Short mmCIF file of C-alpha atoms and ligand atoms in Angstrom, two decimals:
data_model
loop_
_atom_site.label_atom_id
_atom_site.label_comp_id
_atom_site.label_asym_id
_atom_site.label_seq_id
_atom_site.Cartn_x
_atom_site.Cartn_y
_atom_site.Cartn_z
CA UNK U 1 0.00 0.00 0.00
CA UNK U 2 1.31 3.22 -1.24
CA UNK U 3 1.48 6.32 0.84
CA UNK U 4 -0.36 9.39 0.45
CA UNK U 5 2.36 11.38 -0.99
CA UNK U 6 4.25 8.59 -2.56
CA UNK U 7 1.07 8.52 -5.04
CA UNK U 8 0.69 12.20 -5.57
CA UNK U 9 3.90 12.16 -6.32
CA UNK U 10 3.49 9.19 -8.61
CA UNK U 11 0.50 10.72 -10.11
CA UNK U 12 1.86 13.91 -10.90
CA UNK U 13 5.10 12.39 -12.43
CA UNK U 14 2.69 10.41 -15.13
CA UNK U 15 0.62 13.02 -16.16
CA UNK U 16 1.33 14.98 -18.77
CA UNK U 17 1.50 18.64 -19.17
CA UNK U 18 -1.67 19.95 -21.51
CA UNK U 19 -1.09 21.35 -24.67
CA UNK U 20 -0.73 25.04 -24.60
CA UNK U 21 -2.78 27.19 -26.77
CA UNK U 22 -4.16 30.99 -27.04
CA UNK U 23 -7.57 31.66 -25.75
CA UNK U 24 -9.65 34.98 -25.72
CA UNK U 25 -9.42 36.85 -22.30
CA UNK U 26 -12.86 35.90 -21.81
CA UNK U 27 -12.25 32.18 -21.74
CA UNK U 28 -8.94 32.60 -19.97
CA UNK U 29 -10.46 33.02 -16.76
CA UNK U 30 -9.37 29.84 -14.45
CA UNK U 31 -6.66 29.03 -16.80
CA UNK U 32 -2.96 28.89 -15.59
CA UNK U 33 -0.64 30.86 -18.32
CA UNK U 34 1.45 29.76 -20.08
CA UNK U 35 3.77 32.63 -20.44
CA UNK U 36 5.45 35.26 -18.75
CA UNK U 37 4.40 38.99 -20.08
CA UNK U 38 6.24 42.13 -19.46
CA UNK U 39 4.27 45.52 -19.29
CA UNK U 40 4.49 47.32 -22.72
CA UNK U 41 2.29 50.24 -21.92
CA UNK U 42 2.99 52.35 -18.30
CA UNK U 43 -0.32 52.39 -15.93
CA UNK U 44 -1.24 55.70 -15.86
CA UNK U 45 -0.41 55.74 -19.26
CA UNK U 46 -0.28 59.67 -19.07
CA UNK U 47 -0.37 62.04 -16.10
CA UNK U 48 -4.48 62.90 -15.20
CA UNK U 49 -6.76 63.93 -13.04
CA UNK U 50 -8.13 61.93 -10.31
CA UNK U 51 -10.82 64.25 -9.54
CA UNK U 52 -13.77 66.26 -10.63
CA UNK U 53 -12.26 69.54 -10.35
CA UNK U 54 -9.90 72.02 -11.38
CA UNK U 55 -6.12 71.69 -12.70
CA UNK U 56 -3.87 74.28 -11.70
CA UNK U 57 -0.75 75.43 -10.70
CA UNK U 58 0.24 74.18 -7.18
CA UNK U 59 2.28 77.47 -6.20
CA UNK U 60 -0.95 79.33 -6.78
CA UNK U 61 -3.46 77.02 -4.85
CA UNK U 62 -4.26 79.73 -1.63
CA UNK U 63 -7.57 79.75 -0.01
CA UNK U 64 -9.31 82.88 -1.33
CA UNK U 65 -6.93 83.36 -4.51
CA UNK U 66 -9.15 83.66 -7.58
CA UNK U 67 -8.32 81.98 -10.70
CA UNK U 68 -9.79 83.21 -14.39
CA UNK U 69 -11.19 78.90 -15.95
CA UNK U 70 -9.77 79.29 -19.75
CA UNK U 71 -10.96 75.75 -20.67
CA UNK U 72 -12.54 72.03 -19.96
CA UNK U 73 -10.97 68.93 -20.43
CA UNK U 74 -12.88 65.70 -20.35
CA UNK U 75 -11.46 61.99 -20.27
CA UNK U 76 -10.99 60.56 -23.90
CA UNK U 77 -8.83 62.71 -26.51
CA UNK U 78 -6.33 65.51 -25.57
CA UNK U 79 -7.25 68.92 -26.93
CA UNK U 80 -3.36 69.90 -26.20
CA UNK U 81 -4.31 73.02 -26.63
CA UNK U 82 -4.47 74.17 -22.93
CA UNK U 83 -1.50 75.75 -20.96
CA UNK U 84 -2.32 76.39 -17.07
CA UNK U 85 -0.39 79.99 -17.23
CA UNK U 86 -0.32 82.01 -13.73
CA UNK U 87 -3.45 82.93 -12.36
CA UNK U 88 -5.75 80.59 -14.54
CA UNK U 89 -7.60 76.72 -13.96
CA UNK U 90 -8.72 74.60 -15.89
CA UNK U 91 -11.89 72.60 -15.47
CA UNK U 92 -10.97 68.65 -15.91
CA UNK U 93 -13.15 65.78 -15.05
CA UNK U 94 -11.85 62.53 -13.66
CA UNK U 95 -8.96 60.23 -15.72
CA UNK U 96 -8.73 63.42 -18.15
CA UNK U 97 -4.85 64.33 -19.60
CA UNK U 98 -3.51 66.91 -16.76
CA UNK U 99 -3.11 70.19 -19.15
CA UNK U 100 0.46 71.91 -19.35
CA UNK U 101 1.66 73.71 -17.19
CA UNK U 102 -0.61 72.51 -14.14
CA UNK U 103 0.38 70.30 -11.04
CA UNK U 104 -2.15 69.27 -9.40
CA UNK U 105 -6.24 69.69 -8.88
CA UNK U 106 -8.87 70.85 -6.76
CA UNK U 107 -11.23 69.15 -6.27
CA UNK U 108 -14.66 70.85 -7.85
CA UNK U 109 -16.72 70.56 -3.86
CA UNK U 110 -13.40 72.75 -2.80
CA UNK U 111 -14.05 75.98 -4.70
CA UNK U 112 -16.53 78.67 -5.47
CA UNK U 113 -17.76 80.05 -9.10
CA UNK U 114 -17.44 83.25 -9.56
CA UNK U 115 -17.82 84.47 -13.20
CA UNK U 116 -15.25 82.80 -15.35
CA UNK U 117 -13.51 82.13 -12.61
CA UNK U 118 -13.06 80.38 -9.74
CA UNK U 119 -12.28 80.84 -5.78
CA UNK U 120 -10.28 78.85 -4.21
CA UNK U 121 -11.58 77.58 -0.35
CA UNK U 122 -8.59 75.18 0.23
CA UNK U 123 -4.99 75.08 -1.22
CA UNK U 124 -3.27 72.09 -2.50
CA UNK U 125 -0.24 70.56 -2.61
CA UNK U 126 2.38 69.78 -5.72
CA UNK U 127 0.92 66.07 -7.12
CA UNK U 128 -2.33 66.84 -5.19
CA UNK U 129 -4.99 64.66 -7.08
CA UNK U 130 -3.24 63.80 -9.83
CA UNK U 131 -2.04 60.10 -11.06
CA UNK U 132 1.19 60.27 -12.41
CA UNK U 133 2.14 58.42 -15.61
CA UNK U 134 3.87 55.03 -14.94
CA UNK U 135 3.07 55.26 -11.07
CA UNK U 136 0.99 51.85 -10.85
CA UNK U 137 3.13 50.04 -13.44
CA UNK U 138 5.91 50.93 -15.15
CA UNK U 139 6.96 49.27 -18.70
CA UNK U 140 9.00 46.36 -18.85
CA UNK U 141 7.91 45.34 -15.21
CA UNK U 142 6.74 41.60 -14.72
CA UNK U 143 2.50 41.47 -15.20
CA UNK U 144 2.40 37.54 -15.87
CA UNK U 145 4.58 34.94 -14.64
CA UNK U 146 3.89 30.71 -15.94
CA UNK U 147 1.83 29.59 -13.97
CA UNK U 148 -0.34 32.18 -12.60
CA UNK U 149 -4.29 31.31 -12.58
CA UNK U 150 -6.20 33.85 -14.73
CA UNK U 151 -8.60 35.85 -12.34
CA UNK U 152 -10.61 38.84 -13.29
CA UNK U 153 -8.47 41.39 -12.42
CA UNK U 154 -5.10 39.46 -14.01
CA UNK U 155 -7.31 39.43 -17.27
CA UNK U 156 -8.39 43.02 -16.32
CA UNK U 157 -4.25 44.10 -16.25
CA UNK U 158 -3.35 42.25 -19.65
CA UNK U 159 -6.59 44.03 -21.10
CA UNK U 160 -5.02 47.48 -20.11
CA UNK U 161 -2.12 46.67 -22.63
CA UNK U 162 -3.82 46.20 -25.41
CA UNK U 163 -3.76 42.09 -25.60
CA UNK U 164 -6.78 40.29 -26.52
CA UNK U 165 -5.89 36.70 -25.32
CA UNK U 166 -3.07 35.14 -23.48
CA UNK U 167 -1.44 31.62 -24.53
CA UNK U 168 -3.09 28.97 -21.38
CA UNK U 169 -2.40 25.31 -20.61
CA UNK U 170 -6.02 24.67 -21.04
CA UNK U 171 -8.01 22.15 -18.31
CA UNK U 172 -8.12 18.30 -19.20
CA UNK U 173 -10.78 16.77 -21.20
CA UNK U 174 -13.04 14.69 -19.05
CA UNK U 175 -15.34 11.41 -18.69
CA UNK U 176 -16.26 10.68 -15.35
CA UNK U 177 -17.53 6.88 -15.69
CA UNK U 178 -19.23 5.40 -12.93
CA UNK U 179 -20.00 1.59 -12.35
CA UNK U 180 -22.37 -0.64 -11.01
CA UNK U 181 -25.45 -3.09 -11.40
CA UNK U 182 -27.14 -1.65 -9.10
CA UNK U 183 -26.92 2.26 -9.97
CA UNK U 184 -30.58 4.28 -11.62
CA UNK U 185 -29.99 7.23 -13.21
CA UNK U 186 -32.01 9.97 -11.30
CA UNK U 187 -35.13 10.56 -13.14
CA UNK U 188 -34.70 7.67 -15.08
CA UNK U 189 -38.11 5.34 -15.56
CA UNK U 190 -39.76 3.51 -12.76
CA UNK U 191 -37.66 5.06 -10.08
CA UNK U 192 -35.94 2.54 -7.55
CA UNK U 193 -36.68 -1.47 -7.52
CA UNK U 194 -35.49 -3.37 -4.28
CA UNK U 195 -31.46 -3.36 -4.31
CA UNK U 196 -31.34 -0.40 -6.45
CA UNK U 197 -29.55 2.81 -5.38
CA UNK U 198 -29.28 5.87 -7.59
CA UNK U 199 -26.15 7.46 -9.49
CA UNK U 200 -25.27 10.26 -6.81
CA UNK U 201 -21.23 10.33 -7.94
CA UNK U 202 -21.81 10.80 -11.24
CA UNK U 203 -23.15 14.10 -10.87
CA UNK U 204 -20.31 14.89 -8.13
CA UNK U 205 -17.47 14.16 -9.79
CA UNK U 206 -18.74 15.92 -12.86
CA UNK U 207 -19.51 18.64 -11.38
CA UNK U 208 -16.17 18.35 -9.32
CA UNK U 209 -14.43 18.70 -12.37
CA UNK U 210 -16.38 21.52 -13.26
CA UNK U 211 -15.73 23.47 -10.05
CA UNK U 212 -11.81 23.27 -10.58
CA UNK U 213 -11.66 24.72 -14.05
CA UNK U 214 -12.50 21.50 -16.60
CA UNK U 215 -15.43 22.71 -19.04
CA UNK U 216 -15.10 19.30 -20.68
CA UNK U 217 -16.96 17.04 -19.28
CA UNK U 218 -19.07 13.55 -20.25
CA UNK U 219 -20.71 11.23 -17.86
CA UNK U 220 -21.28 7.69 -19.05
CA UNK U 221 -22.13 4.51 -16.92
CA UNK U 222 -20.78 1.00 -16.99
CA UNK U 223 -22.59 -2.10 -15.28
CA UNK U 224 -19.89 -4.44 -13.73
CA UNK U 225 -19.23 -6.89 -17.05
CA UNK U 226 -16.44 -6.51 -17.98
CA UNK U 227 -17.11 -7.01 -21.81
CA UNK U 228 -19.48 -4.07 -21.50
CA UNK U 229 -17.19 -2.20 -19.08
CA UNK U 230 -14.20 -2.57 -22.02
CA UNK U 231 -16.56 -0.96 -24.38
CA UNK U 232 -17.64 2.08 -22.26
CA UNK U 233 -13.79 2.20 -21.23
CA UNK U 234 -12.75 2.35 -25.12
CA UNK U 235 -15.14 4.96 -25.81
CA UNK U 236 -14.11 7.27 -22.50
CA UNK U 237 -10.77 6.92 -23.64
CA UNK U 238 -10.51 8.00 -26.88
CA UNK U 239 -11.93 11.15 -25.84
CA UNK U 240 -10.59 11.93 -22.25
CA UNK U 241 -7.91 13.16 -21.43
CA UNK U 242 -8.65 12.27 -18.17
CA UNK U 243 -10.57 9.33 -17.58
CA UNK U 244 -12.40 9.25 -14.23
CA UNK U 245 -13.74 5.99 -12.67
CA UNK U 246 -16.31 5.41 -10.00
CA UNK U 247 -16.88 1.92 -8.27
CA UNK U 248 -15.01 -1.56 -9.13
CA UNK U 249 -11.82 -1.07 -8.25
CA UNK U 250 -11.97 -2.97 -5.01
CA UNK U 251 -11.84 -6.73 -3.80
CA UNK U 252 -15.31 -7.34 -5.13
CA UNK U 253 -16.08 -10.38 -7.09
CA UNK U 254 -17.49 -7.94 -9.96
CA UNK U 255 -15.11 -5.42 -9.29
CA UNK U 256 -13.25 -5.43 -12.71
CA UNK U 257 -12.21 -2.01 -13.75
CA UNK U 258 -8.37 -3.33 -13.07
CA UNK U 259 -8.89 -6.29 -14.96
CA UNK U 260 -10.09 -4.51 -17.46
CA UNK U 261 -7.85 -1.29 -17.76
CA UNK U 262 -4.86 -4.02 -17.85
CA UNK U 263 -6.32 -5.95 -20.56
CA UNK U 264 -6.60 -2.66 -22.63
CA UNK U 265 -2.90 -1.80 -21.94
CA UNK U 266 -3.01 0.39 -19.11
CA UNK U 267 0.93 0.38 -17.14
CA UNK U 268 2.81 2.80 -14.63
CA UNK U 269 -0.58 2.50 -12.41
CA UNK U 270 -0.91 1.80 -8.56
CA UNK U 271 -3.46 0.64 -6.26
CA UNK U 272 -4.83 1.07 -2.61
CA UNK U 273 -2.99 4.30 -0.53
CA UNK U 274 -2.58 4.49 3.14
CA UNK U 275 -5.65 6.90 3.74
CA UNK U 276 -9.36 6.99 4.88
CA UNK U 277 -11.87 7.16 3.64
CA UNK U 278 -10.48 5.59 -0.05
CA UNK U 279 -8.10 3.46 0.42
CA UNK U 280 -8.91 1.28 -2.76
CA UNK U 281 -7.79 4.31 -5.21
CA UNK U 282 -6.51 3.12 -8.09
CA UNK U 283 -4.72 5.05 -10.87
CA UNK U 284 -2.90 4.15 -14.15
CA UNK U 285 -1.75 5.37 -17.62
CA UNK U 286 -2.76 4.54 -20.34
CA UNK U 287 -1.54 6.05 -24.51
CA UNK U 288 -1.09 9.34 -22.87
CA UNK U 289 -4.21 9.31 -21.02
CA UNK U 290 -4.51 9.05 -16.87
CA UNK U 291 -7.31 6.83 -15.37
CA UNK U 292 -8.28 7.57 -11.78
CA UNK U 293 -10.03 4.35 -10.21
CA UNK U 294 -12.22 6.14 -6.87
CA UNK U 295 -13.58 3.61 -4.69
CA UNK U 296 -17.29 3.85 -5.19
CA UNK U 297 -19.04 5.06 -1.63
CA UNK U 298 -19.15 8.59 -2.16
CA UNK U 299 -17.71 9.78 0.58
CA UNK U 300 -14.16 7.70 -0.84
CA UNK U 301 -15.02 9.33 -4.00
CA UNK U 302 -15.04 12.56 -3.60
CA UNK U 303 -12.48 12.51 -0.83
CA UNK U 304 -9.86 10.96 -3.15
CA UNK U 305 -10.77 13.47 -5.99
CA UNK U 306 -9.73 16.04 -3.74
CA UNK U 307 -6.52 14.12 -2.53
CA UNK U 308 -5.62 13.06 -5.94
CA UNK U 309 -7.28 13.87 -8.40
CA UNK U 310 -7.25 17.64 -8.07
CA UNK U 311 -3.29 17.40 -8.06
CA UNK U 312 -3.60 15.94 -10.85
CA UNK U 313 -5.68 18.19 -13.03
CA UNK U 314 -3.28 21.12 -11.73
CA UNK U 315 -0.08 19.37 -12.91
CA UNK U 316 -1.82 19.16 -16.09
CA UNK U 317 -2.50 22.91 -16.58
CA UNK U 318 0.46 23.72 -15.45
CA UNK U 319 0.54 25.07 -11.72
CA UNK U 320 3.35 24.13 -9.24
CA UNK U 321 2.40 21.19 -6.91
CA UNK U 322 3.54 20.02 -3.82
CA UNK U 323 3.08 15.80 -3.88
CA UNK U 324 3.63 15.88 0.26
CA UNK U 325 0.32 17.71 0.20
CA UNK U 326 -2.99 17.88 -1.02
CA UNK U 327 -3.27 20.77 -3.91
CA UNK U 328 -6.52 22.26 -1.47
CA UNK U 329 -6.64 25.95 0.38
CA UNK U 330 -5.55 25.41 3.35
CA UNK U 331 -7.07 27.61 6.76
CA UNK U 332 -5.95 27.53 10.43
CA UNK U 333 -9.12 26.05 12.44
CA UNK U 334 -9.63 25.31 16.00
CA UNK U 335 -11.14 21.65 17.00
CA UNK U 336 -14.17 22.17 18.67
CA UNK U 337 -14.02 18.27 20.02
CA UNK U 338 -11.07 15.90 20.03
CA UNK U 339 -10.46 14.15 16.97
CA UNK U 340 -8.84 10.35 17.66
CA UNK U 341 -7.73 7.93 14.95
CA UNK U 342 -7.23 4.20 16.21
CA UNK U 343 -6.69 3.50 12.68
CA UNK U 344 -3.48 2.68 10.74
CA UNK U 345 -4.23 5.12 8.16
CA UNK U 346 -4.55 8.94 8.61
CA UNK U 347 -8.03 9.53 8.08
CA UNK U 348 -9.69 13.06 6.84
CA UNK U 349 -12.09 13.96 8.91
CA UNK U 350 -15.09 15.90 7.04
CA UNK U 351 -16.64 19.04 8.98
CA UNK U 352 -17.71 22.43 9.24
CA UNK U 353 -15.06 25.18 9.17
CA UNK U 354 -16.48 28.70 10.02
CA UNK U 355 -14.72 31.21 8.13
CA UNK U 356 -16.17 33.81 10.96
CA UNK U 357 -13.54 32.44 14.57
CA UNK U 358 -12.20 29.31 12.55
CA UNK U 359 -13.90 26.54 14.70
CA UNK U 360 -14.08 23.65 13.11
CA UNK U 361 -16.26 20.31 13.94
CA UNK U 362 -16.73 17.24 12.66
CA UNK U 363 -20.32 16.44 11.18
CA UNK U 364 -22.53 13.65 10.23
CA UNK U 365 -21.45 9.63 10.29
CA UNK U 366 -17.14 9.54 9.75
CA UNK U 367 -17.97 6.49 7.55
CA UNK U 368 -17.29 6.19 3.57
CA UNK U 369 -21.07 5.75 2.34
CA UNK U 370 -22.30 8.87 4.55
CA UNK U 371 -23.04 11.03 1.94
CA UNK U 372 -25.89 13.18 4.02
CA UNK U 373 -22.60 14.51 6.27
CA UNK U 374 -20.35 14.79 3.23
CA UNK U 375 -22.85 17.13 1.43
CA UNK U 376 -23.32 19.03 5.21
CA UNK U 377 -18.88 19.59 5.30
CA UNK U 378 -17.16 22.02 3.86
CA UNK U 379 -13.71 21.18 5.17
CA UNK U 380 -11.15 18.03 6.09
CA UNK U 381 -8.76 18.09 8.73
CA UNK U 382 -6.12 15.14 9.00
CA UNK U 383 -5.61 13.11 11.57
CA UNK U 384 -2.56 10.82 11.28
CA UNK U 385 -2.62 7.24 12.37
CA UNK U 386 -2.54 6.76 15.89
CA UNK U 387 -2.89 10.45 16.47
CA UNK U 388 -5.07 12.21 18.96
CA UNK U 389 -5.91 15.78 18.24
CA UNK U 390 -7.60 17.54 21.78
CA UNK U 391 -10.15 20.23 22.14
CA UNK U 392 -8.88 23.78 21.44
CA UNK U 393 -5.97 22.51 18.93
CA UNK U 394 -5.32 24.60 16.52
CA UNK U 395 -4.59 22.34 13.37
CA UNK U 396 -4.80 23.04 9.49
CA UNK U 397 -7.53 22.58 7.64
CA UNK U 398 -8.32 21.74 3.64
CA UNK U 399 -11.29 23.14 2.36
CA UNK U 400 -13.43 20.68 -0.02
CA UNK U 401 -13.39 22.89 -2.91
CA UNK U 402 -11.21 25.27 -5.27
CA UNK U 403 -10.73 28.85 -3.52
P1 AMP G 1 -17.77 -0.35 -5.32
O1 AMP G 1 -16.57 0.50 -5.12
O2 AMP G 1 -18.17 -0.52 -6.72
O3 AMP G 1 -17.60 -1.65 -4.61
O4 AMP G 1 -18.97 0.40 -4.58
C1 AMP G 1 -18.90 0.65 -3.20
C2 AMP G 1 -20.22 1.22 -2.71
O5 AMP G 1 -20.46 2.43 -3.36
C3 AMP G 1 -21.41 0.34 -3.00
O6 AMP G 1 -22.31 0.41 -1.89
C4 AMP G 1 -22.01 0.97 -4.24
O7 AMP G 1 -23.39 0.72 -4.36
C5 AMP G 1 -21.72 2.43 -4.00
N1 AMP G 1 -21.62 3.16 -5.26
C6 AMP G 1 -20.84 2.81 -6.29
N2 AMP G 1 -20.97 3.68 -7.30
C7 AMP G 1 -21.88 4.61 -6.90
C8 AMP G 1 -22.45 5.75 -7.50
N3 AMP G 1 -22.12 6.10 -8.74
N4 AMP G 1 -23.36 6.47 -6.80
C9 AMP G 1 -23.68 6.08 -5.55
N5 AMP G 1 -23.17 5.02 -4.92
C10 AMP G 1 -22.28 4.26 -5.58
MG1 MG G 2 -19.55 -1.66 -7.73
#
């Protein structure tokens, strides 16, 4: 049995790196890049105002001193033809080109009209409300490094010079395939005979995938024979990158998703990890493709997607990774009860994290079919074999989801 970060590190070593392409900045967002960009144009990109108000000459800015308004300038294209001589102002409106001559502004609530002019009720200092060009970002200074995940406002800085997309290691193409006899599709027919249970991880992992960044995603089902498994595997794989398996890969008489990945040339793989839940986690390579085998309670599922899986999917697009760890946010929370584990495997206990004084406490049944608990947590916390964890403890936790 392999340990935790023995098969992260495994995992990550087998899969390969996606294909980088260039994407619009509206479907970059998510995305790691996939190149490092250097500012070409300064932010400001010319001295203005940051004000409603009036530009003038510092040196003159006295309260009471009148000044004669020879001109407006709004935001958008530079009439140039303003100078800000001694005793004049000129109106400007906010992000508009700072005129020559003038050093700062007033703002327009700090003045009086008085016929074509105005009086002045505060002074102001050199600079005073204005954004100097090149003060946010200067050119040739670092605005993308490899690596970084697109958010709005990273798409919002390579917008302000000028580029239209960005090159991206884009997210994995996906089939989640689950497995089992005994699985109904919700909705499907008749509803449930005697035995029957309905698909619940099919919709999880697919929407797992979803939630960290893969817009690619097919669901199919296979029942446990393994001629009819082969042919749902065949089709997953041709067009997954990654292939993502629910059920069968235990001890089971029909569990045969092994059997059956080996037969269709899958190598490099492992099976069964020192953790709980999911112990049975299988994964393997196969043509350039990775398989993930989760055990099939849910609780192992989804667990070992976030242990595994997710590290995974970010190797893929690109993004450092740490195999001693999983690739989850990680906050400091306080145990509101002890946490024990008698077990031989460290076990991640599923609870409720509050963001507001970081207590954290276990919920629902610790076992690997509770789903109702699962779907109450929003966090893990590890506790190692053998380990006791008291009251009060301050100890990390993962939260079950991207950030
Ligand atoms: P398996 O790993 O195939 O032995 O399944 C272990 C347990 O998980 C069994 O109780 C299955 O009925 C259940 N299970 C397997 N796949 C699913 C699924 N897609 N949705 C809900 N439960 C499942
Ligand atoms: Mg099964």
């Amino acid at each position: 049995m392999l340990e935790e970060s023995e098969a992260r590190r495994r995992l990550i070593e087998a899969t390969p790196l996606g294909t980088i392409c260039q994407v619009s900045l509206l479907e970059a967002l998510g995305a790691s890049a996939a190149e490092t960009l250097r500012a070409t144009v300064p932010l400001p990109g010319f001295d203005n105002s940051q004000m409603d108000g009036y530009a003038l000459r510092s040196a003159e800015a006295m309260p009471g001193n009148v000044l004669r308004v020879v001109g407006q300038q709004f935001a958008g294209r530079e009439d140039g033809s303003f100078q800000v001589e001694s005793g004049t102002a000129v109106r400007v409106f906010t992000g508009a080109p700072l005129p020559r001559g003038a050093d700062a502004v007033i703002m327009q609530e700090d003045v009086e009209l008085c016929g074509d002019g105005i009086r002045l009720r505060v002074g102001a200092m050199p600079d005073e409300f204005v954004r100097r060009r090149g003060a946010d970002l200067c050119e040739g200074q670092f605005i993308l490094q490899e690596g970084d995940v697109l958010t709005p406002a990273r798409l919002a800085l390579l917008a302000s010079q000028g580029c239209s997309g960005v090159c991206v290691r884009p997210a994995p193409r996906a089939v989640v395939v689950t497995t089992g006899d005994e699985l109904i599709e919700p909705g499907a027919g008749a509803g449930l005979l005697p035995g029957q249970i309905f698909n619940s991880n099919g919709v999880m992992l697919a929407s797992g995938l979803r939630s960290f960044g893969v817009s690619q995603v097919r669901a199919l089902h296979a029942p446990d024979d393994p001629v009819q498994m082969r042919a749902v595997l065949e089709m997953a794989l041709e067009e997954a990158d990654f292939c993502v398996i629910a059920g069968g890969v235990s001890v089971g008489e029909k569990d045969y998703v092994k059997a059956v990945l080996a037969d269709l040339g899958a190598r490099g793989g492992f099976w069964r990890v020192r953790v709980k839940p999911g112990k049975p986690f299988f994964f393997a390579e196969l043509e350039g493709k990775v398989v993930f085998g989760l055990p099939g309670n849910p609780v192992s599922s989804w667990v070992t997607f976030l242990l595994f899986v997710v590290s995974a999917l970010q190797r893929y697009t690109g993004r450092t990774i740490d195999p001693s760890t999983p690739s989850l946010p990680l906050v400091r929370a306080f145990l509101e009860a002890e946490l024990r584990n008698e077990g031989d495997r460290p076990h991640y206990v599923r609870g409720v994290w509050s963001a507001k004084d970081g207590a954290f406490r276990s919920v629902g049944l610790q076992q690997s079919h509770a789903l109702y608990g699962l779907s109450r947590a929003n966090a893990l916390v590890r506790v190692g074999a053998g380990q006791r964890l008291e009251a009060g403890l301050a100890v990390e936790a993962y939260l079950m989801g991207s950030a």
